PDB file of C-alpha atoms in Angstrom:
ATOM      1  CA  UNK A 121     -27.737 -34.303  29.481  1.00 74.00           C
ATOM      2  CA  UNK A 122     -28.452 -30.607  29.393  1.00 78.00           C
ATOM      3  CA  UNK A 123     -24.865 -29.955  29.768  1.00 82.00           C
ATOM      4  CA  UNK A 124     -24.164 -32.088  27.023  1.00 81.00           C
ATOM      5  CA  UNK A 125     -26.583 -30.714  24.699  1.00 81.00           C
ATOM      6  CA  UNK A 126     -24.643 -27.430  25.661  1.00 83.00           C
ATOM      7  CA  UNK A 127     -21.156 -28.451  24.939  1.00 82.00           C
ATOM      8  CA  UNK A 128     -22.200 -29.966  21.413  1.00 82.00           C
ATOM      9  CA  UNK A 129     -24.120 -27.175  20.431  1.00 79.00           C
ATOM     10  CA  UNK A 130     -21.167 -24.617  21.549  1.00 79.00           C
ATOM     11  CA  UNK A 131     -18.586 -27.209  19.068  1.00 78.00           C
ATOM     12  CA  UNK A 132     -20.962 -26.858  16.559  1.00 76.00           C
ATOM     13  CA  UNK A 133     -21.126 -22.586  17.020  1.00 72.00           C
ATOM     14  CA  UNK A 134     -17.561 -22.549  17.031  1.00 70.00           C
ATOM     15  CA  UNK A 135     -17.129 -24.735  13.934  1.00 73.00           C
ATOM     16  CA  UNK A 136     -19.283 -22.748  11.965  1.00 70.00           C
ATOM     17  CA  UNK A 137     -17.355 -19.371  12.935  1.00 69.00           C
ATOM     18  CA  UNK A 138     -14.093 -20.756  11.862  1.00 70.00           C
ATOM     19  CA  UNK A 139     -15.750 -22.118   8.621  1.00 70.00           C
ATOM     20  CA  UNK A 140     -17.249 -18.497   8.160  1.00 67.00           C
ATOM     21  CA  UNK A 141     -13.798 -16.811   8.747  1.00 68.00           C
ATOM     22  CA  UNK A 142     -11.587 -19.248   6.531  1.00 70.00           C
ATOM     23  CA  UNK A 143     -14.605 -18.341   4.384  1.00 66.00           C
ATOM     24  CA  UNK A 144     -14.231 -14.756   4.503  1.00 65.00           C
ATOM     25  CA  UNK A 145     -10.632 -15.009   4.423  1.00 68.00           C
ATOM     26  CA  UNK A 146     -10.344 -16.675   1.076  1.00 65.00           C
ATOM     27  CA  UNK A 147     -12.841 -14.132  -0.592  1.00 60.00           C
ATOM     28  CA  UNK A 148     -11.267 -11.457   0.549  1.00 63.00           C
ATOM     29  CA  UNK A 149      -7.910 -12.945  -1.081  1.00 62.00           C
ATOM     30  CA  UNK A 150      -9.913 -13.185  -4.194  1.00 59.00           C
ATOM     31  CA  UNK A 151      -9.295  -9.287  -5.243  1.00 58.00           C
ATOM     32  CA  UNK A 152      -8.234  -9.015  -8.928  1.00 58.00           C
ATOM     33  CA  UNK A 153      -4.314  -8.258  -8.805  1.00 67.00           C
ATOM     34  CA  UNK A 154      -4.277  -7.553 -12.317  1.00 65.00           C
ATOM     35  CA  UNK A 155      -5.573  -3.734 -11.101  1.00 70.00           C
ATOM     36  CA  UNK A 156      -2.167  -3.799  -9.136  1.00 77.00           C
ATOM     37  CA  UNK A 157      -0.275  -4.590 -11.985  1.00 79.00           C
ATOM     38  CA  UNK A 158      -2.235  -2.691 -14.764  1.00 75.00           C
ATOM     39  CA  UNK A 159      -1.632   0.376 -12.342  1.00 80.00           C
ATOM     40  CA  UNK A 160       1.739  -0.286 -11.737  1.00 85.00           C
ATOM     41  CA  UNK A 161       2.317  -0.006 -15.768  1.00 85.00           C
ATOM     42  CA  UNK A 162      -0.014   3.005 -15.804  1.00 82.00           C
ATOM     43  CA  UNK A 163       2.225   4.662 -13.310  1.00 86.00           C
ATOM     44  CA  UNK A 164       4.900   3.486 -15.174  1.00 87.00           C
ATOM     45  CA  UNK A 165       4.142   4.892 -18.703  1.00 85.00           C
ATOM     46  CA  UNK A 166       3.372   8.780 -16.371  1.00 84.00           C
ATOM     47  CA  UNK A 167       6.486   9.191 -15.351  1.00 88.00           C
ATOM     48  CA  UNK A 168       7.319   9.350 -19.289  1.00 88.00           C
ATOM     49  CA  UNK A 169       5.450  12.589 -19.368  1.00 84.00           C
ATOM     50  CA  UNK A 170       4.144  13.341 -15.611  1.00 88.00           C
ATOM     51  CA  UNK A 171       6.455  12.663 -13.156  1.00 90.00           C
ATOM     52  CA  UNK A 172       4.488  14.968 -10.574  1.00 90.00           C
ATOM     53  CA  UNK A 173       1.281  12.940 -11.596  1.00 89.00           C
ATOM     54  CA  UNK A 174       2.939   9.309 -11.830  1.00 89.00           C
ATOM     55  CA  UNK A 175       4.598  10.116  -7.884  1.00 92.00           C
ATOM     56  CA  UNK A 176       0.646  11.220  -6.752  1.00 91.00           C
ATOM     57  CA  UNK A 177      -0.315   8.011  -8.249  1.00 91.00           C
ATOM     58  CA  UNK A 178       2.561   5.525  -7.084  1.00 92.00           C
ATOM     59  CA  UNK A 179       1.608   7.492  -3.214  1.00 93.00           C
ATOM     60  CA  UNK A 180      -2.285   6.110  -3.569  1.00 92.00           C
ATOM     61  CA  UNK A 181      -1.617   2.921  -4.613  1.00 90.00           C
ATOM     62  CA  UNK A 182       0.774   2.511  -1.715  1.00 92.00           C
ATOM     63  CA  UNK A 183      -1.777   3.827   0.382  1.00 92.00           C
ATOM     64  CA  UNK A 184      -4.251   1.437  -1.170  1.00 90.00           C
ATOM     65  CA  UNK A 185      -1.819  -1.739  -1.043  1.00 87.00           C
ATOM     66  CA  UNK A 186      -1.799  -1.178   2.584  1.00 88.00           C
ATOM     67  CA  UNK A 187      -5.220  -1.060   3.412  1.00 88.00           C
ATOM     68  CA  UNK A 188      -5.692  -4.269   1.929  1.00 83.00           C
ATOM     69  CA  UNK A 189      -2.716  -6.426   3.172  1.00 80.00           C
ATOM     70  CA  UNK A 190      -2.872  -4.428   6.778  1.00 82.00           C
ATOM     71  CA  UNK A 191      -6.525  -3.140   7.512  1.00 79.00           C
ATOM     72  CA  UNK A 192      -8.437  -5.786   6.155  1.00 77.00           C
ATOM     73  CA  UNK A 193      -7.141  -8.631   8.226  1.00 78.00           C
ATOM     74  CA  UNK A 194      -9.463  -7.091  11.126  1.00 80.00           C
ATOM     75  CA  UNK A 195     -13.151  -8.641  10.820  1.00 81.00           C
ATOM     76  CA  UNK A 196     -14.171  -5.072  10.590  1.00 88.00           C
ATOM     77  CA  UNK A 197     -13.095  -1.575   9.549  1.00 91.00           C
ATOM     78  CA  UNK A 198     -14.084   2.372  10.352  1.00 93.00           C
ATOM     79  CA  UNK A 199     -16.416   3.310   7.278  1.00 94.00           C
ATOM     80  CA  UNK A 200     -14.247   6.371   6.380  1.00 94.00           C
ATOM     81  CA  UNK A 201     -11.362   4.061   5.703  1.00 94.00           C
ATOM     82  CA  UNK A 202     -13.420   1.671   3.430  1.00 93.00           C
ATOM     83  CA  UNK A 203     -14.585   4.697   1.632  1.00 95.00           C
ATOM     84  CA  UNK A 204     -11.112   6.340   1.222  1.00 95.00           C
ATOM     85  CA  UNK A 205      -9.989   2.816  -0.434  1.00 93.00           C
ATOM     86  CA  UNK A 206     -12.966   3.184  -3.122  1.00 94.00           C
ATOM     87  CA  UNK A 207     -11.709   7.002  -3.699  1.00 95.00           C
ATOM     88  CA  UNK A 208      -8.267   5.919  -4.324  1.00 94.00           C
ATOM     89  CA  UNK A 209      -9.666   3.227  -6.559  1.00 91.00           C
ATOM     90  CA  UNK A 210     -11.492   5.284  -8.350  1.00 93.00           C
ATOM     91  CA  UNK A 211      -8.876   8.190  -8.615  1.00 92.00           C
ATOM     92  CA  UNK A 212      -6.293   5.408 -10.236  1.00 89.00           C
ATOM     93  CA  UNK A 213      -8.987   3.849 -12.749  1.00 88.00           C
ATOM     94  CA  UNK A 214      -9.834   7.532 -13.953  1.00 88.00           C
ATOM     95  CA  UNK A 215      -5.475   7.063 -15.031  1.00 84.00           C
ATOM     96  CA  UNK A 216      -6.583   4.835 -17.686  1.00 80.00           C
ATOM     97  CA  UNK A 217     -10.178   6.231 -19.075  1.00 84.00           C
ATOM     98  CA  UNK A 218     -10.876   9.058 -21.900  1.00 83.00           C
ATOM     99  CA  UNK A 219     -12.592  12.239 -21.485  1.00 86.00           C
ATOM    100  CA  UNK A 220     -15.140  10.018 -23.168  1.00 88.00           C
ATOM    101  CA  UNK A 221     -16.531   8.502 -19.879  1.00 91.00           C
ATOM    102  CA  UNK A 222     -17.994  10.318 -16.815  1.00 93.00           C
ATOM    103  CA  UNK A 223     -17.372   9.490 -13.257  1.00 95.00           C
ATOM    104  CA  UNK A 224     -19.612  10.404 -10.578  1.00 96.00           C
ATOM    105  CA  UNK A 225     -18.799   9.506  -6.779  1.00 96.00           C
ATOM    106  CA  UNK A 226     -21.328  10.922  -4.123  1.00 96.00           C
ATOM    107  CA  UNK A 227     -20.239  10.184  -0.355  1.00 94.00           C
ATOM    108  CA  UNK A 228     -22.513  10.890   2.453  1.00 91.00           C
ATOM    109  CA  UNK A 229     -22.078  15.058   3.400  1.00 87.00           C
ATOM    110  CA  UNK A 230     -21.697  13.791   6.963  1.00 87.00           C
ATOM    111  CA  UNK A 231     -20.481  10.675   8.109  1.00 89.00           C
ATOM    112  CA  UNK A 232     -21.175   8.629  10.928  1.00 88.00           C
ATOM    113  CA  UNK A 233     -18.191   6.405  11.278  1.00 91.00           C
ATOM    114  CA  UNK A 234     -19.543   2.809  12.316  1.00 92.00           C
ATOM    115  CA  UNK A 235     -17.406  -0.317  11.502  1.00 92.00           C
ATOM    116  CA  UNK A 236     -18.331  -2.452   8.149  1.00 93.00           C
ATOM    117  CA  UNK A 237     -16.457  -5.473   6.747  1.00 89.00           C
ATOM    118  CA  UNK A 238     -13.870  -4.414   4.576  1.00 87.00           C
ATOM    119  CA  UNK A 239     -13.510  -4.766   1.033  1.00 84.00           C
ATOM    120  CA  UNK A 240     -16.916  -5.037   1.116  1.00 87.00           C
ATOM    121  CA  UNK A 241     -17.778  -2.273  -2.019  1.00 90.00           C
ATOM    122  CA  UNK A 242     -14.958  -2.915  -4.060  1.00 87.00           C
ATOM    123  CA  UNK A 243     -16.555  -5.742  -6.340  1.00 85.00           C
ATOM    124  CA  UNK A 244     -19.349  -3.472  -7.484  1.00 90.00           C
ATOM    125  CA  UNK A 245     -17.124  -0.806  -8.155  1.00 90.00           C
ATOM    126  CA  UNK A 246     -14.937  -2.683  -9.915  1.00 85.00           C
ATOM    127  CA  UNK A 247     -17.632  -4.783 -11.895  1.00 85.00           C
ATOM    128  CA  UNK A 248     -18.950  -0.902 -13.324  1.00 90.00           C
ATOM    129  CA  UNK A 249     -15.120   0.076 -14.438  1.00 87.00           C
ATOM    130  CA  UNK A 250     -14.818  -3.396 -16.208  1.00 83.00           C
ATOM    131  CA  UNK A 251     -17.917  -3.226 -18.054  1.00 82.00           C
ATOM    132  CA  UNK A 252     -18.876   0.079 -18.268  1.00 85.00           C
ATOM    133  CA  UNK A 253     -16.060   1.533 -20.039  1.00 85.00           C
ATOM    134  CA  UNK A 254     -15.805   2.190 -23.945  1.00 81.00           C
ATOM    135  CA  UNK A 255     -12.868   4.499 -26.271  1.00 76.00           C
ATOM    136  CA  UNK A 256     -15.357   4.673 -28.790  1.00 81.00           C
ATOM    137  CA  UNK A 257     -18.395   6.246 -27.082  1.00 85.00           C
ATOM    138  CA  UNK A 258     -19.493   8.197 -23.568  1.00 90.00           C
ATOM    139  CA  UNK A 259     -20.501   6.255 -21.047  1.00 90.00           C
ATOM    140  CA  UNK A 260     -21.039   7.378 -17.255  1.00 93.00           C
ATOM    141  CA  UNK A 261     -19.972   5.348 -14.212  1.00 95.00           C
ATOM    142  CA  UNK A 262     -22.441   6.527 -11.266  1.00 97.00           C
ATOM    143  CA  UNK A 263     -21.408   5.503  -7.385  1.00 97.00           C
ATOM    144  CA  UNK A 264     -23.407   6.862  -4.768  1.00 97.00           C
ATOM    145  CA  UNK A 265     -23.625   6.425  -1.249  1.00 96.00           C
ATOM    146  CA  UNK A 266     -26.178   7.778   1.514  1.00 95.00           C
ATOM    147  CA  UNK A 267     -25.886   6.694   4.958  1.00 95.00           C
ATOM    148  CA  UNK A 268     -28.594   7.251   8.051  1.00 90.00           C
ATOM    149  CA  UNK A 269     -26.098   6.183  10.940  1.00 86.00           C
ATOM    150  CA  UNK A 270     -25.916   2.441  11.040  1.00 89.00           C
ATOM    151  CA  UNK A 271     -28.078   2.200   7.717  1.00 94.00           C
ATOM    152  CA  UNK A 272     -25.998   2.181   4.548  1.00 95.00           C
ATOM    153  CA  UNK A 273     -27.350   2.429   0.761  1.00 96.00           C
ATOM    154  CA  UNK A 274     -25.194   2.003  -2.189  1.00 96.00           C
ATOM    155  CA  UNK A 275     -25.846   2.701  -5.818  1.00 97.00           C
ATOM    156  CA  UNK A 276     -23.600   1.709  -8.806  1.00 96.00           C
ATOM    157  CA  UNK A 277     -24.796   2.638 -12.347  1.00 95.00           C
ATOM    158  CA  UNK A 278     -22.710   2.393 -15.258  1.00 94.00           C
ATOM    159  CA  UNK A 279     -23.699   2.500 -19.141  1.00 92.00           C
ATOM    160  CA  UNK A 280     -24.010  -0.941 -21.057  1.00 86.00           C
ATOM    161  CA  UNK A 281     -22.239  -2.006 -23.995  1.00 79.00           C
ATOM    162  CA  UNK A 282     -23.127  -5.352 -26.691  1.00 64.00           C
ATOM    163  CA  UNK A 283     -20.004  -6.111 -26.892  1.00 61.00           C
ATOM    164  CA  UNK A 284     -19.499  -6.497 -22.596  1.00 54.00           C
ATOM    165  CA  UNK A 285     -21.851  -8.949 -21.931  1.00 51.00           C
ATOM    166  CA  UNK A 286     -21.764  -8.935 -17.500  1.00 48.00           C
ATOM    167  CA  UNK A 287     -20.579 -11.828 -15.602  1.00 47.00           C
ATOM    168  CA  UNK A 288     -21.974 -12.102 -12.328  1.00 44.00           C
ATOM    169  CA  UNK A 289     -19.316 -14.330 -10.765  1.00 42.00           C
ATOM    170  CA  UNK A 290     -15.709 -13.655 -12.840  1.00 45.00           C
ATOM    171  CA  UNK A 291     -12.601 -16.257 -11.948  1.00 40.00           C
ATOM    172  CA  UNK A 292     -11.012 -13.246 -11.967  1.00 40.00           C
ATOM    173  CA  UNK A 293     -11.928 -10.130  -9.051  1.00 41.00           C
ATOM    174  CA  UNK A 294     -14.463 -11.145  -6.326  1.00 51.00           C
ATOM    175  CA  UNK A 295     -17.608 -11.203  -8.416  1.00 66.00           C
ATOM    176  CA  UNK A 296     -20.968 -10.240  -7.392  1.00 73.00           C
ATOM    177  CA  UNK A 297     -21.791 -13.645  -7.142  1.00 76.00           C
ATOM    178  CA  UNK A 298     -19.470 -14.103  -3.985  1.00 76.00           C
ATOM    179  CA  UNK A 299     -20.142 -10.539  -2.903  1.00 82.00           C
ATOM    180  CA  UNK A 300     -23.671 -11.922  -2.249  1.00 86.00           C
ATOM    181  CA  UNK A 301     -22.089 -15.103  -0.008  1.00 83.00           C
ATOM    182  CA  UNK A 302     -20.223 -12.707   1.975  1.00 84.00           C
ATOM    183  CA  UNK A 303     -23.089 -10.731   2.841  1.00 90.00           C
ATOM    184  CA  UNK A 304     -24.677 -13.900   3.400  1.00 89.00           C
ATOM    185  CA  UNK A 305     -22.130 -15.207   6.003  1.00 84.00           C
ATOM    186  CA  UNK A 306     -21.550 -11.662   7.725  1.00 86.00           C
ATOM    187  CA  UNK A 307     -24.761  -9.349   7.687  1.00 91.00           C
ATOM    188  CA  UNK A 308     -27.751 -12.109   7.131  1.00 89.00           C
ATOM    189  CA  UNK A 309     -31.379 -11.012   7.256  1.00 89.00           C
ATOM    190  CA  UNK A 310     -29.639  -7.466   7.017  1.00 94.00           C
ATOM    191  CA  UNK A 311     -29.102  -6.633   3.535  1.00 96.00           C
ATOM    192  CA  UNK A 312     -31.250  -6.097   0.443  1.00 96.00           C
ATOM    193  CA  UNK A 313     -29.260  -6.505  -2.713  1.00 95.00           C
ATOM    194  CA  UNK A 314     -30.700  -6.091  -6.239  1.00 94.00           C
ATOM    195  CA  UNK A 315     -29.056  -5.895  -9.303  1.00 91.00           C
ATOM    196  CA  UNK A 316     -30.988  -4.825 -12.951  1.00 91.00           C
ATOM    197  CA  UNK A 317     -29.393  -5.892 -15.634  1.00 86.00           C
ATOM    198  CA  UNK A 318     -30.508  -3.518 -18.408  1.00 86.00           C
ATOM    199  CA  UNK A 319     -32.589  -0.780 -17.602  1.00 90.00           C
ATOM    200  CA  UNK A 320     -34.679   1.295 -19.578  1.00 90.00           C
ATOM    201  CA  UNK A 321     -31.373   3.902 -19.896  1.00 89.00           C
ATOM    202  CA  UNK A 322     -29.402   1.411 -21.188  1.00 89.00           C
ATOM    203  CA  UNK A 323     -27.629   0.813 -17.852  1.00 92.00           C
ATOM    204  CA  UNK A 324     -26.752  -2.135 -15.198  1.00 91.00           C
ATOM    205  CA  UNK A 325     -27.488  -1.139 -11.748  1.00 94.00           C
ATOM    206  CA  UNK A 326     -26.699  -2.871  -7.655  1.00 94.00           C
ATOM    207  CA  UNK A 327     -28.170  -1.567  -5.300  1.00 96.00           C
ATOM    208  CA  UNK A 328     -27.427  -2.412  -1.818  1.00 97.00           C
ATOM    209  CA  UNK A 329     -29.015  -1.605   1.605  1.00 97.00           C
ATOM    210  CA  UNK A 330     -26.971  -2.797   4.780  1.00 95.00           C
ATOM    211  CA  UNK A 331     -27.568  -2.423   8.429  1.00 95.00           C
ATOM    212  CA  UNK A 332     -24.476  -2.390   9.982  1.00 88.00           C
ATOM    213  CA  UNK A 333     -24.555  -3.934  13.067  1.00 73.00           C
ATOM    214  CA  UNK A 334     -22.019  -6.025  14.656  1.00 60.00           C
ATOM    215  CA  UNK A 335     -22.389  -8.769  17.389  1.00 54.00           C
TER     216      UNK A 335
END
């Protein structure tokens, strides 16, 4: 009977890993390709006027493209790598802003290189660029990241605008709806997320504080 009670509750183990990993799998898929595209015609309209720019760009969107079709099939990826993919992002969205919007990215001075899931910081990134952007007046875009070994923090500030009201789970891009089921499936009891929707600086903030640990 004990045996028994074993085996079934081993199926049951394994069924909920492979749920968890389809799971994973299709939220991960879930990254907005319009920022491919929309780059792609960025790079395109460069090379009218920049050719040495537009061939920097078309080299770190490769770069990008193949972190996320090869180095995110692993459950897991260095941190340097994951942080090098947000750099690139940013460097590309910074193609398509004005001198009217400030971009701050602070990285740890020294890092300690411990594995995290990948594409894990991408949808808070990529919810400040979406909303946090105007051609009509300055905004700032803050990302900041401190890291004490196998403890991570992230902060993402950008400014708010009326007219951008924030969706916390988009059809299009992961959402930070999502974001939060991921963390759920793969770092649970291990994360702290908040998110302030309007500040008293006019600004929508996530913060996020992750133990990285792996089983």
């Amino acid at each position: 009977a004990v045996q028994k009670w074993r085996q079934e509750t081993k199926a049951r183990q394994d069924l909920e890993k492979d749920k968890i990993s389809s799971e994973l799998s299709f939220l991960k898929a879930q990254i907005n390709p319009h920022f491919f595209f929309n780059t792609l015609n960025n790079i395109y309209s460069l090379t009218m006027f920049n050719v040495e720019l537009a061939q920097k760009a078309l080299h770190t969107l490769s770069r990008m493209m193949r972190y996320v079709l090869y180095d995110t099939q692993a459950d897991r990826t260095p941190l340097s790598k994951e942080l090098a993919f947000v750099q690139d992002y940013i460097d590309l969205m910074k193609l398509r802003l004005t001198d009217k919007v400030q971009v701050i990215f602070e990285q740890p001075n020294s890092l300690a290189d411990v594995p995290i899931a990948p594409m894990l910081l991408l949808p808070f990134i990529e919810n400040a660029f979406k909303y946090g952007v105007s051609t009509d007046e300055p905004s700032q875009i803050y990302i900041g990241i401190k890291q004490q070994h196998k403890h991570l923090e992230i902060e993402v500030r950008n400014t708010l605008f009326t007219q951008k009201r924030v969706m916390l789970d988009e059809s299009n891009g992961i959402g930070l709806i999502n974001t939060r089921r991921r963390l759920d499936l793969l770092y649970p009891a291990n994360y702290t997320l908040k998110i302030n929707e309007k500040t008293p600086d006019n600004e929508f903030v996530v913060y996020l504080a992750l133990d990285l640990w792996w089983p």
